[in-house]
XYZ file of C-alpha atoms in Angstrom:
286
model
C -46.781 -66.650 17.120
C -48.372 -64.017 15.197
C -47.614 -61.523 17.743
C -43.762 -62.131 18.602
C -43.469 -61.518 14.456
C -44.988 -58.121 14.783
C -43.231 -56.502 17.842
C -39.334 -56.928 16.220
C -40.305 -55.023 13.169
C -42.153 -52.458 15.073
C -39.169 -51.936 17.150
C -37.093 -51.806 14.241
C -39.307 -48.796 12.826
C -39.095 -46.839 16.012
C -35.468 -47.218 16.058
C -35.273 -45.792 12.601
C -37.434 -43.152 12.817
C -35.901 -41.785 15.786
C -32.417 -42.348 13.924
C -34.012 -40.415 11.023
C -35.447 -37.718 13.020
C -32.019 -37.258 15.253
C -29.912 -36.622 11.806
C -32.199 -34.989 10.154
C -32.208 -32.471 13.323
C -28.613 -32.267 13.385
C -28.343 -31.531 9.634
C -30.829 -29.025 9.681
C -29.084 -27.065 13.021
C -25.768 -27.640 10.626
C -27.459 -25.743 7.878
C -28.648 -23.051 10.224
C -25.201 -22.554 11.390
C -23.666 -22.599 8.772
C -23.568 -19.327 7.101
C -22.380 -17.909 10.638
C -19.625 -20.816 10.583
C -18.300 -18.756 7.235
C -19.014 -15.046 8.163
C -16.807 -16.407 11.244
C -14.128 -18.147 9.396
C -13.858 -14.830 6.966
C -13.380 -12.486 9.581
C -10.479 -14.949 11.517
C -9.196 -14.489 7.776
C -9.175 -11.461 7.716
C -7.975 -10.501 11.089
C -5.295 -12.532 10.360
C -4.009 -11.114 7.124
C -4.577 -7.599 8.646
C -2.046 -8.592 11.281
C 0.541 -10.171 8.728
C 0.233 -6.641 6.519
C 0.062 -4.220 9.405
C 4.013 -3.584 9.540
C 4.525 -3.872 6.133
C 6.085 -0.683 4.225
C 3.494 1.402 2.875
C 3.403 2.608 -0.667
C 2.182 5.906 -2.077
C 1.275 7.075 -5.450
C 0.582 10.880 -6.642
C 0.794 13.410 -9.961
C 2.841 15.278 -11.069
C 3.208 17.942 -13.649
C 4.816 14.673 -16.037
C 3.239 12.264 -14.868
C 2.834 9.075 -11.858
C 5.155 8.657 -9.153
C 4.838 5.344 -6.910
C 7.560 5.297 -4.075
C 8.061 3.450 -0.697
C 11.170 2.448 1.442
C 12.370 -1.380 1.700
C 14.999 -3.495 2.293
C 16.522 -5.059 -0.734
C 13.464 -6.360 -2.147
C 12.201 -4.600 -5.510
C 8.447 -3.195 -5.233
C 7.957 -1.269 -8.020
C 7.442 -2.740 -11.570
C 6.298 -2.268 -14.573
C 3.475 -3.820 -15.845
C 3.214 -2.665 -19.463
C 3.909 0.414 -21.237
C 1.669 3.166 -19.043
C 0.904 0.783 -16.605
C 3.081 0.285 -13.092
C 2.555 -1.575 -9.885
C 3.629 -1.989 -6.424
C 2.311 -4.136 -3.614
C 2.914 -5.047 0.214
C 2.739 -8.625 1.560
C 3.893 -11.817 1.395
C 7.112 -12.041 -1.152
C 5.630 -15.023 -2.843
C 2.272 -13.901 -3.409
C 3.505 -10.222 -4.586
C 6.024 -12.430 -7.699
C 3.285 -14.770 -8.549
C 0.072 -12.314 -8.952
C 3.017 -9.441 -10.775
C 3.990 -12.518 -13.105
C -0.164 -13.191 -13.340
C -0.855 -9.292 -14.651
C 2.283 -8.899 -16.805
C 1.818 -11.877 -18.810
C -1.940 -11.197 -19.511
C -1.115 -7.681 -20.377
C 1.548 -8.944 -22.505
C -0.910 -11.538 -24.120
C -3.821 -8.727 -24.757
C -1.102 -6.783 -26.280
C -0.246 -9.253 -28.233
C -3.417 -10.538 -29.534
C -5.075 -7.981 -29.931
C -3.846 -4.104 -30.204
C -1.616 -2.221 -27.110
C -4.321 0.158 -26.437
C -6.464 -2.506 -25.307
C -4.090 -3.237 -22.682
C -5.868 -0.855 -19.892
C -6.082 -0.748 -15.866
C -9.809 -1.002 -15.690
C -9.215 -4.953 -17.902
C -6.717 -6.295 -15.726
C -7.639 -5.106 -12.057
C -11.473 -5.951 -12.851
C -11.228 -8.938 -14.940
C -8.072 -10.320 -13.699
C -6.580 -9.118 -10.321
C -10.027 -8.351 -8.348
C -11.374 -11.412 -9.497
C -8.318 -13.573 -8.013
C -8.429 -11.607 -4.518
C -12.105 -12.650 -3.998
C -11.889 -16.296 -4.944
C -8.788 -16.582 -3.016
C -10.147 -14.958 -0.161
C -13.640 -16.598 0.209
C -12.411 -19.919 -0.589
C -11.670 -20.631 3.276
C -10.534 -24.172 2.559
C -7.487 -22.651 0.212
C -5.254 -20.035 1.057
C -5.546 -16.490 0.705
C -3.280 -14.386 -0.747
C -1.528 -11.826 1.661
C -1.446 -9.096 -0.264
C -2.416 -5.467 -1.554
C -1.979 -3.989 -4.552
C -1.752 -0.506 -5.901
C -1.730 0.103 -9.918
C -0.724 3.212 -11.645
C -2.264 4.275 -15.611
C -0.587 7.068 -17.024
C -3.508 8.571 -19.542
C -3.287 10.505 -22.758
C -4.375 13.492 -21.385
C -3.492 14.109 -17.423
C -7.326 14.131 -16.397
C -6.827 10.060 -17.771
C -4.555 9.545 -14.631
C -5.759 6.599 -12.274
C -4.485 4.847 -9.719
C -6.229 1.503 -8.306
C -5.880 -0.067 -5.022
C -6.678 -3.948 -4.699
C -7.395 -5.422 -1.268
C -6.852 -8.700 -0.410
C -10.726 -9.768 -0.608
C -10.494 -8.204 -4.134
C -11.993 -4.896 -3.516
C -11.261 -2.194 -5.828
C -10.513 1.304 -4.946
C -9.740 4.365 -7.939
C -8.138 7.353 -7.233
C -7.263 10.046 -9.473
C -4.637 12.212 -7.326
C -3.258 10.247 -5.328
C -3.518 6.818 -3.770
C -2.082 4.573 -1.046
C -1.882 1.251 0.348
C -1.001 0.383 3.946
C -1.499 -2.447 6.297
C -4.306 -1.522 7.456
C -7.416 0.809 6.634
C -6.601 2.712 9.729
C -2.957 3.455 8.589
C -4.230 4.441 4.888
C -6.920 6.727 5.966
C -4.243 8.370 7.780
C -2.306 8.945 5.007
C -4.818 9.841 2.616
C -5.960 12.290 5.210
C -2.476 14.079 4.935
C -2.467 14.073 1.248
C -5.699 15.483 1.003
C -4.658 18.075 3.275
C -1.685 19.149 1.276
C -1.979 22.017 -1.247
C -3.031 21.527 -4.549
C -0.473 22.590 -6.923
C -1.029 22.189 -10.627
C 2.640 22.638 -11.459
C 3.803 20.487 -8.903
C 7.066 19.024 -10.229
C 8.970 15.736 -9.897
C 10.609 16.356 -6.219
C 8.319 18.458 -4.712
C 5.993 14.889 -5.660
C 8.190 12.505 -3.942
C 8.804 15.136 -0.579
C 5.221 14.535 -0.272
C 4.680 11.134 -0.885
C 7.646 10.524 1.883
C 5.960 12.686 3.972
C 2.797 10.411 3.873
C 4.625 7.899 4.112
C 6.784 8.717 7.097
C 2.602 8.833 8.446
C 2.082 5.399 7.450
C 4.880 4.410 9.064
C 4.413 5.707 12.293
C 1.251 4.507 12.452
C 2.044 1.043 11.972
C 4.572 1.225 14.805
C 1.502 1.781 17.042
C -1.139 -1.088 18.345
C -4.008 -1.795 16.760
C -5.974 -0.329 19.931
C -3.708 2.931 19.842
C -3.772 3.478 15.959
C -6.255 6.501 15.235
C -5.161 8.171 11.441
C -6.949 11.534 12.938
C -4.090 11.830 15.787
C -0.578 11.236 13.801
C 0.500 14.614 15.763
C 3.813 14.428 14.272
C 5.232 17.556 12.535
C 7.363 18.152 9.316
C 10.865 17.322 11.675
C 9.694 13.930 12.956
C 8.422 12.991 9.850
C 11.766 13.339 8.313
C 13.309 11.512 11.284
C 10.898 8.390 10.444
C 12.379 8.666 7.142
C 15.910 9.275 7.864
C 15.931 6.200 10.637
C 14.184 4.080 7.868
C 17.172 4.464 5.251
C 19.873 3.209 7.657
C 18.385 -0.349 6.906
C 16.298 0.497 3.802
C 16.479 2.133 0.256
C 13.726 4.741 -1.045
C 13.164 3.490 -4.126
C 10.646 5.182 -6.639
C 9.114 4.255 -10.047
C 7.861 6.718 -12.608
C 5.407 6.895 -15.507
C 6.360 10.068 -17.657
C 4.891 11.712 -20.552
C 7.972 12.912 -21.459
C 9.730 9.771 -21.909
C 10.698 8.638 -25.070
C 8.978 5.484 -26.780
C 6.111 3.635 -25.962
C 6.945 2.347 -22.583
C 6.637 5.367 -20.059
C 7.946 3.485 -17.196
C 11.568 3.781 -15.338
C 12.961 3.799 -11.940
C 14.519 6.920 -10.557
C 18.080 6.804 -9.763
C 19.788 7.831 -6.601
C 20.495 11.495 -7.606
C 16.625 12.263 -8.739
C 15.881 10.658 -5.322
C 18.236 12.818 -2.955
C 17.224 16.089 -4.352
C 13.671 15.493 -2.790
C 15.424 14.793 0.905
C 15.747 17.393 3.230
């Protein structure tokens, strides 16, 4: 009698333990696989994104001898903004995502303003503190959605050597430029640009339309090398001259607009931003 007690509860035991040991096993491989279940997730998040931004229109920024220019060519959708009184921006991406993180920066540049003093209403607060910081969660946060999106802001300084222009990607990293700056789809497509802009010659005195020639040149670059697959996209072989690029350009206005946005030194009152008109904008075309 003594004996028939014992054996149930010792089978119950066993059966336990083993239960116990099985999940604890399987919790501990789930722990271990974890962090390579996220680094995996992350990079089908970002492959994915990539592909969404790839054909988007790319934007440039560059000085001039009065200031920023940001340009790019679209159809019927306004890119180019301004974001407080020496600050612009411009983005490619999803429509949505572009209104709701422009409405995000203008309002807190408005409220800094407000509270406290317009000079403390600077780039370096709002893409660091702000933008950057909303990428990244986004981003990361694989159970959410991402934004599909990047960003390029333009500070017109008090003195010229103040000029910056930052680039946000879509995982909220931060890229400043002094000279120039671009965003495209890809990194691929933007080294490619910035290779051609870097190649160009410096000119001190460069003035308002020799400014936006270039910065349709590079993007005429951009262009083309988003028409290209991925596997096929190298931004060392563009091999495109001066006459193609302005056939890119010329085959892109029959759907699109060029529109540009300036910051100028020599405009009058405290905001320096305004859109060019048509005229400014034809005397850069060849």
């Amino acid at each position: 009698m003594k004996h028939t007690t014992k054996r149930p509860i010792f089978v119950l035991k066993f059966v336990v333990g083993r239960f116990i040991a099985r999940y604890s096993e399987a919790h501990n491989q789930k722990m271990r696989d974890e962090p390579y279940r996220w680094i995996e997730a992350i990079q089908d998040r970002r492959d994915y994104i990539e592909d969404q931004l790839r054909v988007g229109s790319p934007v440039v920024g560059l000085t001039y001898n009065e200031g920023m220019v940001l340009l790019t060519i679209g159809r019927g959708q306004r890119k180019i903004f301004e974001v407080h009184d020496r600050i612009a921006l411009s983005a490619i991406g999803h429509p949505a995502d572009i209104e709701r993180l422009r409405m995000l920066v203008t309002d807190t540049a408005s409220v800094q303003g407000f509270q406290n003093a317009t000079e403390d209403v600077n780039l370096h607060r709002l893409t660091n503190f702000v933008l950057a910081h909303t990428f990244k969660q986004a981003f990361e946060s694989i159970v959410g959605e991402a934004y599909i999106i990047k960003m390029l802001l333009a500070e017109l300084g008090r003195t010229s050597e103040q000029n910056r222009f930052t680039g946000i990607n879509y995982d909220g990293n931060v890229r400043t430029d002094a000279a120039f700056s671009v965003i495209g789809g890809t990194e691929t497509i933007e080294t490619g640009m910035q290779n051609y802009l870097a190649a160009a010659p410096e000119e001190a005195d460069r003035d308002l339309a020799d400014a936006l020639r270039l910065g349709l040149e590079a993007w005429a670059i951009g262009k083309e090398l988003s028409s290209r697959e991925p596997e096929n996209m190298e931004p060392e072989d563009t091999r495109i001259d001066t006459e193609q690029m302005h056939e890119i350009i010329s085959v892109a206005r029959e759907d699109g607009e060029i529109e540009a946005g300036v910051l100028e030194t020599t405009q009058s009152g405290t905001s320096k931003f305004r859109l060019l008109n048509t005229p400014e904008i034809e005397t850069a075309l060849p």
